[in-house]
Short mmCIF file of C-alpha atoms in Angstrom, two decimals:
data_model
loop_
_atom_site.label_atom_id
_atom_site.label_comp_id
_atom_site.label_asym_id
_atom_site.label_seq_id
_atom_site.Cartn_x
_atom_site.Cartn_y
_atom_site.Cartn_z
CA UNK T 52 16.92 -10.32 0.23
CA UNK T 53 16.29 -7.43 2.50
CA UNK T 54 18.56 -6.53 5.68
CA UNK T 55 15.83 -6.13 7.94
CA UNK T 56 13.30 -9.21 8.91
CA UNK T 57 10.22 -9.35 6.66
CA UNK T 58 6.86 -10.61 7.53
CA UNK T 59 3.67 -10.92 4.76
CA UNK T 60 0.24 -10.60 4.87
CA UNK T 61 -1.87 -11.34 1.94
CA UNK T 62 -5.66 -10.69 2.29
CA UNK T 63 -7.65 -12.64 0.26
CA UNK T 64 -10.75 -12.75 2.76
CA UNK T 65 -13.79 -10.84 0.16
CA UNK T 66 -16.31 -12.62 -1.55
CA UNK T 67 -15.93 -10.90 -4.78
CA UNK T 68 -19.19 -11.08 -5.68
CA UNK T 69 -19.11 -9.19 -8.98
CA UNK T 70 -17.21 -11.99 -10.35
CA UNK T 71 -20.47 -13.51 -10.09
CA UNK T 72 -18.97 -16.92 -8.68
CA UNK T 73 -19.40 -19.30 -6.23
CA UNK T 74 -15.62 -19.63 -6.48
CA UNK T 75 -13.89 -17.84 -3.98
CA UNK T 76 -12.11 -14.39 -6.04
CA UNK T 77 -8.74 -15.22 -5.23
CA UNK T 78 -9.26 -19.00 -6.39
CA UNK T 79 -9.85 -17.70 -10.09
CA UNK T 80 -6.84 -18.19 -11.93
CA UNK T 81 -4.81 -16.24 -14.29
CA UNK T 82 -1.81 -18.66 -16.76
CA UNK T 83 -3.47 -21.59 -14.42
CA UNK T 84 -2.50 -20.24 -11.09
CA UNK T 85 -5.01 -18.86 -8.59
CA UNK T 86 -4.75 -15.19 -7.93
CA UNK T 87 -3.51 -15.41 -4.51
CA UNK T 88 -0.63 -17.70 -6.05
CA UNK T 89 0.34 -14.32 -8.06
CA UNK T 90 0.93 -12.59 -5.15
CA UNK T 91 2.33 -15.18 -2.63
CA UNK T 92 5.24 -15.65 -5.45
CA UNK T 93 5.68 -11.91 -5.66
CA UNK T 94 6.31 -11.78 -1.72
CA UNK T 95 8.65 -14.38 -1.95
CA UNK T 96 11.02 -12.56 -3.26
CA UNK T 97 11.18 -10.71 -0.32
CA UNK T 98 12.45 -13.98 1.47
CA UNK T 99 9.69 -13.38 4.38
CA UNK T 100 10.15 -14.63 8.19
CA UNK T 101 6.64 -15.35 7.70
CA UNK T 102 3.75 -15.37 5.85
CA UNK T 103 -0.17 -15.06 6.27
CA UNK T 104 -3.01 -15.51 4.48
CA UNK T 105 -6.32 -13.61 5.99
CA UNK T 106 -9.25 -16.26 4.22
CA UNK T 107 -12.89 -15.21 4.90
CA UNK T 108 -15.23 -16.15 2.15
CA UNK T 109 -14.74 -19.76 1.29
CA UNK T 110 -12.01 -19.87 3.52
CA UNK T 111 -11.57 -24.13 3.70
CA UNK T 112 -11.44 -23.97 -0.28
CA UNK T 113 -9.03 -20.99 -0.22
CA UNK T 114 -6.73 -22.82 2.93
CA UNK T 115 -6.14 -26.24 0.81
CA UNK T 116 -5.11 -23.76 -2.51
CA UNK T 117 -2.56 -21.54 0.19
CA UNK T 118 -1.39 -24.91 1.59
CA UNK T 119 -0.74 -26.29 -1.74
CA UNK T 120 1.25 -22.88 -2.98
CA UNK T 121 3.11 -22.10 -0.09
CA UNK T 122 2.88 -25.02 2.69
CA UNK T 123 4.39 -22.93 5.15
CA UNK T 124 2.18 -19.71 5.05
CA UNK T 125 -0.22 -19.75 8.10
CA UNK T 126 -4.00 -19.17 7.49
CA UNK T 127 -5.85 -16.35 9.63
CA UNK T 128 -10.09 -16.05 9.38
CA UNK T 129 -11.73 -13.16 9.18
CA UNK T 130 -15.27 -14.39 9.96
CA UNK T 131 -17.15 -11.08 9.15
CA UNK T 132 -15.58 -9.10 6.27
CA UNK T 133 -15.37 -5.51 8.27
CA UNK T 134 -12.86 -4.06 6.49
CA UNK T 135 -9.05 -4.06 5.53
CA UNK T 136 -8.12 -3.02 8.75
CA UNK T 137 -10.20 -5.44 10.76
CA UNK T 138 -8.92 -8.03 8.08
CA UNK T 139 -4.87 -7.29 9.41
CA UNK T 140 -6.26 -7.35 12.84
CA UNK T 141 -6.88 -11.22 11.98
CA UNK T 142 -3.67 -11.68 11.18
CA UNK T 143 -1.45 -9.55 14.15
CA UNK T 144 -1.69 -12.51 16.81
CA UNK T 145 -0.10 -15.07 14.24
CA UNK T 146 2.98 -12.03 14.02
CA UNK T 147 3.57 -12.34 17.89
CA UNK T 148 6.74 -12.16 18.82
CA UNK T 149 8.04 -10.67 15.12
CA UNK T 150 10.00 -8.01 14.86
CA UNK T 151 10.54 -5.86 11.54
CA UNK T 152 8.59 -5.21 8.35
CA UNK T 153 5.29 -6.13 7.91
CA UNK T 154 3.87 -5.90 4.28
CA UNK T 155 0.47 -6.20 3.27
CA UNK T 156 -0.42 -7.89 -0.28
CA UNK T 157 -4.12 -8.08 -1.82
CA UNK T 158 -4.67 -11.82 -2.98
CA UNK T 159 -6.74 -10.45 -5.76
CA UNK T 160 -3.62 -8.06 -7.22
CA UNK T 161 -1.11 -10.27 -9.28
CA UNK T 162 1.38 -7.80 -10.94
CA UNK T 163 3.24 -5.92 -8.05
CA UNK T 164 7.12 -6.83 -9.32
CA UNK T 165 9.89 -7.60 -7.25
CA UNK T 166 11.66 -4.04 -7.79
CA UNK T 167 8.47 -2.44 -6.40
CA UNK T 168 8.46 -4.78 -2.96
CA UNK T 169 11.87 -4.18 -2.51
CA UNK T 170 11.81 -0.78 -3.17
CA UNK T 171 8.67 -0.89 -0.29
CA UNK T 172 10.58 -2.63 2.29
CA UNK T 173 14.00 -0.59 1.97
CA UNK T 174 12.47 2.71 2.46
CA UNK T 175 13.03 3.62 5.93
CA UNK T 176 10.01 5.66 6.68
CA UNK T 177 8.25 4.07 9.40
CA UNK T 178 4.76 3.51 7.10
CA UNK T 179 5.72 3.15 3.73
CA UNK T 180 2.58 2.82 0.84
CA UNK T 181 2.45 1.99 -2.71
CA UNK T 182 0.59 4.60 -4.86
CA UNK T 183 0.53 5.27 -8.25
CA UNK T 184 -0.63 7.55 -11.18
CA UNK T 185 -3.83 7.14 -12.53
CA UNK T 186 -4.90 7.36 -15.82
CA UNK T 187 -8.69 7.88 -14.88
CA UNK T 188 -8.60 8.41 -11.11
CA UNK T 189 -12.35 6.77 -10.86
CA UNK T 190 -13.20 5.49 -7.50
CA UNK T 191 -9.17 4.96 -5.85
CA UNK T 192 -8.64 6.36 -2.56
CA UNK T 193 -6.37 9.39 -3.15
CA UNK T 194 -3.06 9.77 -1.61
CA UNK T 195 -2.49 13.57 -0.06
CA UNK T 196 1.36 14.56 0.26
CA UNK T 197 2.82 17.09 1.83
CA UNK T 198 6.46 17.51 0.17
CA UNK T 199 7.96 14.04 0.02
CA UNK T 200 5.88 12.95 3.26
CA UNK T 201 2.37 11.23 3.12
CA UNK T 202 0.16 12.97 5.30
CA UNK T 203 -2.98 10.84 4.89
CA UNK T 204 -4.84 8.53 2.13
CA UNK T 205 -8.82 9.84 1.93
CA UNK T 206 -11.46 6.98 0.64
CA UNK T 207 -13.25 8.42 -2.48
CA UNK T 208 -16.65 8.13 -0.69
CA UNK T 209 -14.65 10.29 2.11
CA UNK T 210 -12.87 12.63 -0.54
CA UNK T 211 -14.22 16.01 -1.06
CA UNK T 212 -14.08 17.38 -4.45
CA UNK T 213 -10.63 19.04 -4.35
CA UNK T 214 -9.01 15.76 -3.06
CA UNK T 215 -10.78 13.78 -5.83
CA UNK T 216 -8.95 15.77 -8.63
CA UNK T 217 -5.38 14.40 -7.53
CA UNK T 218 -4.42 11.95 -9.56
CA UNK T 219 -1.95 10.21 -7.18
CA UNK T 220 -3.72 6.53 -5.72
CA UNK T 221 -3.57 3.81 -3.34
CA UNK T 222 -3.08 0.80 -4.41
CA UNK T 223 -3.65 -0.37 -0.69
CA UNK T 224 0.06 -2.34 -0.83
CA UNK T 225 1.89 -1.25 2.36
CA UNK T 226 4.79 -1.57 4.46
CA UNK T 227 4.56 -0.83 7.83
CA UNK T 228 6.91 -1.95 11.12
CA UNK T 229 5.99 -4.23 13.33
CA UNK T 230 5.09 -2.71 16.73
CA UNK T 231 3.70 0.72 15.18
CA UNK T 232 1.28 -1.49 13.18
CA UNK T 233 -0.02 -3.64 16.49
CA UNK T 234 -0.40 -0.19 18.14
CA UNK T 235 -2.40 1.90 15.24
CA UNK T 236 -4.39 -1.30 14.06
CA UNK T 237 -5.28 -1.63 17.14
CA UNK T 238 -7.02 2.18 17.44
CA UNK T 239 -8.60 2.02 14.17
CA UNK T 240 -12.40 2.98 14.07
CA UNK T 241 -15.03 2.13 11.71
CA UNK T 242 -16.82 5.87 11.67
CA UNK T 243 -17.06 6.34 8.07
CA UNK T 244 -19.93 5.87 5.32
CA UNK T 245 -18.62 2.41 4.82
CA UNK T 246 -18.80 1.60 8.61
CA UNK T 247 -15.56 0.01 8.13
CA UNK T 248 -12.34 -0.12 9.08
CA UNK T 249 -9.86 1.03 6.88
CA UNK T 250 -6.08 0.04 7.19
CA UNK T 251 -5.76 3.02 5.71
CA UNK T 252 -6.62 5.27 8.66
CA UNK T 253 -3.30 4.08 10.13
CA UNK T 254 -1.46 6.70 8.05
CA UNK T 255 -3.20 9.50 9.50
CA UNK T 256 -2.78 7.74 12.64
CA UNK T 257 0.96 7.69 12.15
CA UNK T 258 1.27 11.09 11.08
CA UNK T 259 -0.85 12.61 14.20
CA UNK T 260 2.10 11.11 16.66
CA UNK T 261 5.03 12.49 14.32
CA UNK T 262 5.91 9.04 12.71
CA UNK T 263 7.23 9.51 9.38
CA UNK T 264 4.75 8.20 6.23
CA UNK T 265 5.94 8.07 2.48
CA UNK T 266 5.10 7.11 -1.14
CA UNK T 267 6.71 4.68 -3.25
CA UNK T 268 5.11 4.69 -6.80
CA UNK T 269 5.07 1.86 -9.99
CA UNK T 270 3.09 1.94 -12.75
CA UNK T 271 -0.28 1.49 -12.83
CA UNK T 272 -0.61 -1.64 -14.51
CA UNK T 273 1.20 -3.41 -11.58
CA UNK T 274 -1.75 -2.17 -9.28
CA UNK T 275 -4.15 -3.93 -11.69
CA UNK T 276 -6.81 -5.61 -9.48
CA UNK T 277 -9.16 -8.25 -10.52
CA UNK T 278 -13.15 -7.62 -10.18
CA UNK T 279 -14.83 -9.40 -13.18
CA UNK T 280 -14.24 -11.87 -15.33
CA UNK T 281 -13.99 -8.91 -17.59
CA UNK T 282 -11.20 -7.19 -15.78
CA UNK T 283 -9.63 -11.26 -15.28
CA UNK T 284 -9.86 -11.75 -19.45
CA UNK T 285 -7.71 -8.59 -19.84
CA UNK T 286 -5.23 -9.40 -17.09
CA UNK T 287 -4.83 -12.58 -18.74
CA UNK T 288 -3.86 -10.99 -21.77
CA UNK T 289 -1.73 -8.84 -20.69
CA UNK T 290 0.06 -11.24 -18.87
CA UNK T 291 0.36 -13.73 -21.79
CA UNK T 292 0.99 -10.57 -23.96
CA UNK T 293 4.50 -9.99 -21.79
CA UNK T 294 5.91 -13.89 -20.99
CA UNK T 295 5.47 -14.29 -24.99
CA UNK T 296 7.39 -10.99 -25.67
CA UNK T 297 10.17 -12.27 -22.75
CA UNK T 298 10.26 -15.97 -24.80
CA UNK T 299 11.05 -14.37 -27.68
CA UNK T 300 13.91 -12.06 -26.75
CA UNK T 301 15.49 -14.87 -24.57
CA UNK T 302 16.29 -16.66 -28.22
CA UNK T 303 12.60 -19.08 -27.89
CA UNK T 304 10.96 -19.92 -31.45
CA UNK T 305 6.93 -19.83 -31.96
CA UNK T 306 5.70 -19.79 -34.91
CA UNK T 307 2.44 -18.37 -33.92
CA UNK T 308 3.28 -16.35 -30.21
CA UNK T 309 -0.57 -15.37 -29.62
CA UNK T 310 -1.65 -19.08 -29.36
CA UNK T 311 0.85 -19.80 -26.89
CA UNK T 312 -0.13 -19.40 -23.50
CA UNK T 313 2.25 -19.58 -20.31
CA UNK T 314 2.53 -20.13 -16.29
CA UNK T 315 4.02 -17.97 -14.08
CA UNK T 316 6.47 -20.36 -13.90
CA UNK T 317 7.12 -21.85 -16.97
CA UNK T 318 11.11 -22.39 -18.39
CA UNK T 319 11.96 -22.51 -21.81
CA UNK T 320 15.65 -22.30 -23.28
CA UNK T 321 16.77 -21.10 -26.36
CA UNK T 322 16.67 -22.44 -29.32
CA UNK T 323 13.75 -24.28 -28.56
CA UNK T 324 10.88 -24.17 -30.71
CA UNK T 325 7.34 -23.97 -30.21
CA UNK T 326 4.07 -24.76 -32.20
CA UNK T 327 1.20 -23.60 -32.24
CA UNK T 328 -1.62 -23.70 -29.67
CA UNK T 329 0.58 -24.91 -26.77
CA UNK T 330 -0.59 -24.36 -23.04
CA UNK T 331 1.65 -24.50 -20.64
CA UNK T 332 0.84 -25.44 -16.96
CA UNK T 333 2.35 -24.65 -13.76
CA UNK T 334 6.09 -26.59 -12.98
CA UNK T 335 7.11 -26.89 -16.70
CA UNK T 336 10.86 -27.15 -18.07
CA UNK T 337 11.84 -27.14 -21.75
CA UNK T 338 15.15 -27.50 -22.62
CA UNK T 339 17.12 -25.78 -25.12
CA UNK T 340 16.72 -27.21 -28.74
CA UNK T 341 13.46 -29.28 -27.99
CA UNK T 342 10.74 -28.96 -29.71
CA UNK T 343 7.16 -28.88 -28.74
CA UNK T 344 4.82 -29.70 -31.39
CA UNK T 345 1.19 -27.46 -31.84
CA UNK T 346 -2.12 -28.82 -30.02
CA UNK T 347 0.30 -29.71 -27.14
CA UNK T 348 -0.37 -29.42 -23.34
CA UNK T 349 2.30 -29.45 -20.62
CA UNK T 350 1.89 -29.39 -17.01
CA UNK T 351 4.10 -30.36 -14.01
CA UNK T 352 6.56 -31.38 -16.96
CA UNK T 353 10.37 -32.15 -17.63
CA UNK T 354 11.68 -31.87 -21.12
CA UNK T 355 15.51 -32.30 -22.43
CA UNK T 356 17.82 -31.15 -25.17
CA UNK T 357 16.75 -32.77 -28.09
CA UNK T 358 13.29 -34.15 -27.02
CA UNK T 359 10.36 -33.47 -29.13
CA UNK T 360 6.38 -33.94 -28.31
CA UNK T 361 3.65 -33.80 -30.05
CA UNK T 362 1.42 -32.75 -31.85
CA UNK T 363 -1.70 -33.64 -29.80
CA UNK T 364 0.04 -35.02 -26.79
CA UNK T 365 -0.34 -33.95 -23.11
CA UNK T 366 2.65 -34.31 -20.97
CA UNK T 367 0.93 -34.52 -17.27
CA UNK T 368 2.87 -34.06 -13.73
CA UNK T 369 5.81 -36.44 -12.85
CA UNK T 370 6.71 -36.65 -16.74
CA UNK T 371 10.60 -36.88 -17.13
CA UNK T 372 11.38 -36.92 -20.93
CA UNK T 373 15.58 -37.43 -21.30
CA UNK T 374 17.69 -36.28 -24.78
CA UNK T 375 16.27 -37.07 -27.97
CA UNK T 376 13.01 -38.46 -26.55
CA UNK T 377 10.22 -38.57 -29.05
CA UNK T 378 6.55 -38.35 -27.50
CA UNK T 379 4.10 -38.26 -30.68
CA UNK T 380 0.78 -37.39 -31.09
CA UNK T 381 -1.99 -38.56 -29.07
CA UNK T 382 0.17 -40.07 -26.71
CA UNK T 383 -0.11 -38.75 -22.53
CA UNK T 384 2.03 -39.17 -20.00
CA UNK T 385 2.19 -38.90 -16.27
CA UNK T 386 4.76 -39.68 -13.46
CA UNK T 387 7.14 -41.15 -15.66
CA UNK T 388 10.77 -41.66 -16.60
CA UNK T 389 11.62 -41.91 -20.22
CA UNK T 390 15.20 -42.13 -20.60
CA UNK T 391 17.21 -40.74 -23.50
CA UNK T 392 16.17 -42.07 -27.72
CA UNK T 393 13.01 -43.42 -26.16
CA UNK T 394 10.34 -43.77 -28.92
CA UNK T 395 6.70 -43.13 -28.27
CA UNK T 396 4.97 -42.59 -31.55
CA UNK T 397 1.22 -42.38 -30.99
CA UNK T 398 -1.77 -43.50 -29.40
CA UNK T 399 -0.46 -44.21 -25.90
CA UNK T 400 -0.96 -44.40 -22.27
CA UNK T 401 2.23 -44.36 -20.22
CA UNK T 402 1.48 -43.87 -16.55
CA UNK T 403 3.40 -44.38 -14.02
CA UNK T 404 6.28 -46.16 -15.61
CA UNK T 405 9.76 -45.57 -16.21
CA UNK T 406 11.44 -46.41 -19.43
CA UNK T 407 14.75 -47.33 -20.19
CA UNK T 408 16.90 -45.54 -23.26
CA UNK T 409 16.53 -46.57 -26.65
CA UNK T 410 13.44 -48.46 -25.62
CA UNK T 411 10.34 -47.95 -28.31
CA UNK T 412 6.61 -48.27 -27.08
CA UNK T 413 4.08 -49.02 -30.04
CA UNK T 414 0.81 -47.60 -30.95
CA UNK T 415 -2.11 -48.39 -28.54
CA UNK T 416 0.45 -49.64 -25.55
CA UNK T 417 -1.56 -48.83 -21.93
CA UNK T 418 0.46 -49.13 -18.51
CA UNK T 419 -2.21 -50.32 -16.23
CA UNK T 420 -1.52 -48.89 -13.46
CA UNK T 421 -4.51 -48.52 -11.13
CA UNK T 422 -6.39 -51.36 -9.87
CA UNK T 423 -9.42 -49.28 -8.41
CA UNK T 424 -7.44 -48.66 -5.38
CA UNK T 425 -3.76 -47.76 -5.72
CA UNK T 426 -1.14 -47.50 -8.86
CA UNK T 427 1.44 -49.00 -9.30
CA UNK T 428 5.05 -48.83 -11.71
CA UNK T 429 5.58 -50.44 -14.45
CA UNK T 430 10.04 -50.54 -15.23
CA UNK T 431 10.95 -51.28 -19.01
CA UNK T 432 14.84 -51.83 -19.73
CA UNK T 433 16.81 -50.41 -21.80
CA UNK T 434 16.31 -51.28 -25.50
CA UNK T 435 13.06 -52.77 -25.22
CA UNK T 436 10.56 -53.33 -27.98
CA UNK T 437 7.18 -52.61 -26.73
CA UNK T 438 4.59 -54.40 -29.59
CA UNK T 439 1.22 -52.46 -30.54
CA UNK T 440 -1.60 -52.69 -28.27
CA UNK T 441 0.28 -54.27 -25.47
CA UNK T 442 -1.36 -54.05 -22.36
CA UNK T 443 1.14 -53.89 -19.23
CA UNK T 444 -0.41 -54.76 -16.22
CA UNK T 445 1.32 -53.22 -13.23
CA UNK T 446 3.25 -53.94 -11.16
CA UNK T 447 5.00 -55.62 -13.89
CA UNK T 448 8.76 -55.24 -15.12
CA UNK T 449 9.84 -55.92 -18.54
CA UNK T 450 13.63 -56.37 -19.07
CA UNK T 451 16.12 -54.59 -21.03
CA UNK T 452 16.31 -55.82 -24.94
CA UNK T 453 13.19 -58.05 -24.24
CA UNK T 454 9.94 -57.76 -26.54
CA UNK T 455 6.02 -58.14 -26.03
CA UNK T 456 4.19 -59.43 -29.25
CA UNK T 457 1.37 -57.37 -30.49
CA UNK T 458 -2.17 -57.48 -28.80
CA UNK T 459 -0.23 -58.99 -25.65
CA UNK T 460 -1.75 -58.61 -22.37
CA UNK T 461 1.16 -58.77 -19.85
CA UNK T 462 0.67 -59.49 -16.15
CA UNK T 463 3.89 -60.98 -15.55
CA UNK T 464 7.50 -60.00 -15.84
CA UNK T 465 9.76 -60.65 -18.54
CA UNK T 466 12.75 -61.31 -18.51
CA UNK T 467 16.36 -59.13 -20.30
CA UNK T 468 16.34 -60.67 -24.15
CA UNK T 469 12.55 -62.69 -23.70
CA UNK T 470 9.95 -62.38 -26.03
CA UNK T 471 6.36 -62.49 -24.32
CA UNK T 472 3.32 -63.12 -26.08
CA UNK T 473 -0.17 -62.50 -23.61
CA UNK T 474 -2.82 -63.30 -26.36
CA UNK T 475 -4.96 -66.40 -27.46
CA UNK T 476 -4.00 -68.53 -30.48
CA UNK T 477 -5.71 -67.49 -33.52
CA UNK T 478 -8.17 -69.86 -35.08
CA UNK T 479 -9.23 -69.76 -38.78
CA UNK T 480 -12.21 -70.98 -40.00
CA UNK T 481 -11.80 -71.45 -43.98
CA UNK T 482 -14.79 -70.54 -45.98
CA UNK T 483 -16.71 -69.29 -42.36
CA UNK T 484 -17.38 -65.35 -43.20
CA UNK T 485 -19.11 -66.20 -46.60
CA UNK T 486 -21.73 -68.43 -45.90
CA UNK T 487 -22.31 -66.21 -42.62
CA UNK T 488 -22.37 -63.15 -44.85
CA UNK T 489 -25.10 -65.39 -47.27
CA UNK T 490 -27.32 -66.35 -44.30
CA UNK T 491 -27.57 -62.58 -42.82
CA UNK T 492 -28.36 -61.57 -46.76
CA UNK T 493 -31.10 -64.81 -47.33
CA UNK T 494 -32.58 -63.32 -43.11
CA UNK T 495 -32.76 -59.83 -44.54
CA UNK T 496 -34.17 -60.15 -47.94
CA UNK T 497 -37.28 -62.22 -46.06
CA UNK T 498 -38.21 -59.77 -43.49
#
């Protein structure tokens, strides 16, 4: 929390055409979330007033991604892509009315930490920008100080030589108030080689009417910004590289950390053990001392004390697993309740459904749950005995210490302590499969 009002812009208008893509840049994602996710959850922390997205190139594709992440950030089009300054210019009439700090995020930058925002925001100079020291300098607009003041930020195609050897950089973060950003935004000028207009202009801007402009620096790998796939593979791994290391020192056992692979998001407790070659998708919760078996993926996923999956399953959105739950190999499950001790060996399909405790589900069990046009819940009671290869046909309810015979086909309910048996009688023919088996040999031996 900060003490003064905080507004966010996040520009994720460019094409990003060296990622060679028809995919909008900031839709590319890194541990399953889309780029612009990255930096919409790093704002939060600020606890913004408001937030805005400035979408350009596939900006309907980009608005449905923003609306899933953050359903109350407000979308802003830049229809020609003129710049960083002309991209905030987008975004000023959806800040009428606002009064405070407004700063500007890159949806294509995922690693700007919390410390470093809030650091931003508390500073009180009047323009505020994040810089940092480079490494290799390259092609990074240069920030030029003047004791602890910023007097201006120079574009390397603008920078003469002696400005291109400092070594301190934009990253092109900043925090700026309100009013003074409406007012210098609004006398930017695109005479430059780029024919642009650069939101960075505003800090000379600032400076030329005696406002006060300073530096806040982080390391450089929090300015990281994503280009290529290349530059995407290695943020990936650096970003796996660090939620494995933080697993591990908060008390989380993998027996092989490199093939694990994390959200942003993702919980685990300690004492809880992990296999190998687990992916883990947004929204997922492991509880202390359960156990997730290798070749496992989890997504939108609720696991208890106790509970272990896999190997080979997939635990899909809306999947509740309760204490001492066992989910086995090849067995998925989505938008359902299984209550605690219930058995799901293998081979399974439960959709849908919610489970009651102690109930077991055999091998090759389906919920049915879509009809081609809606789906629909199947309920199990408690200490149910689910056959092999049953076939529940929702909406269907089974009761609590009832039981389905194997091969059953159930499109009724059952009532607590009734067996139900959905399956034609068998009918042996003695002596049948021989002469069959003689008549296809006698066929084959006189073609």
């Amino acid at each position: 929390m900060t003490e003064r009002a905080v507004a966010l812009i996040v520009l994720a208008a460019g094409q990003g055409s060296r990622m060679l893509s028809d995919l909008p840049k900031v839709l590319h994602r890194l541990g399953g979330v889309p780029l612009v996710g990255h930096a919409l959850a790093a704002g939060r922390s600020l606890d913004p007033e408001r937030v805005i997205v400035v979408a350009g190139h596939g900006a309907e594709a980009v608005t449905k991604a923003v609306g899933r992440l953050n359903p109350e950030a407000r979308i802003a089009i830049q229809p020609e892509q003129l710049g960083t300054g002309h991209a905030v210019a987008q975004a000023l009439p959806l800040l009428e009315g606002f009064d405070g700090k407004v700063v500007v995020l890159y949806g294509d930058t995922p690693f700007i930490g919390e410390e470093t925002l809030a650091a931003l925001v508390s500073h009180p100079a009047d323009v505020v920008v994040l810089g940092f020291e480079a490494a290799d300098p390259g092609r990074y607009g240069r920030l030029v100080t003047k004791g602890d003041s910023l007097d201006r930020i120079v574009e390397f195609k603008e920078a003469d030589e002696a400005t291109r050897a400092i070594r301190l950089c934009n990253s092109g973060v900043m925090a700026v108030e309100a009013d003074l950003l409406r007012d210098l935004v609004g006398r930017l000028g695109n005479d430059n080689a780029a024919g642009e207009y650069y939101l960075t202009d505003v800090v000379g801007l600032a400076r030329a009417e005696g406002r006060d402009a300073a530096v806040v620096t982080c390391d450089e790998a929090e300015t990281l910004g994503i280009n290529t796939r290349a530059e995407l593979a290695a943020a990936e791994a650096a970003f796996q590289s660090r939620l494995r290391a933080e697993a591990l020192e908060n008390g989380v056992t993998m027996a092989d950390p490199a093939t694990v692979w994390f959200a942003p998001d993702t919980v685990i407790g300690r004492d809880a053990v992990i296999g190998q070659n687990v992916v883990f998708g947004p929204g997922v919760t492991v509880e202390s001392g359960a156990e997730i078996l290798p070749f496992c993926h989890l997504e939108g996923c609720h696991v208890s004390a106790g509970a272990t999956v896999g190997p080979f399953a997939r635990l899909r959105p809306g999947a509740e697993l309760g204490g001492d739950v066992h989910v086995g190999n090849f067995v998925e499950v989505k938008n359902s309740v299984l209550a605690e001790g219930v058995k799901v060996g293998h081979l399974t399909y439960l959709g849908d459904a919610e489970i009651g405790e102690r109930t077991n589900i055999g091998a090759g069990t389906v919920t049915c749950n879509y009809d081609g046009v809606g789906k629909h819940r199947t309920v199990i009671g408690a200490d149910a005995f689910i056959g092999s290869d049953t076939m529940l046909v929702a909406p269907v309810r089974v009761g609590a210490r009832a039981m389905t015979g194997s091969g059953s086909v159930i499109t009724a309910d059952v009532p607590d302590d009734a067996l139900a048996l959905g399956r034609t009688r068998q009918v042996t023919k003695p002596g049948l499969a021989a002469r069959i088996m003689q008549a296809l040999r006698a066929a084959k031996g006189k073609a």
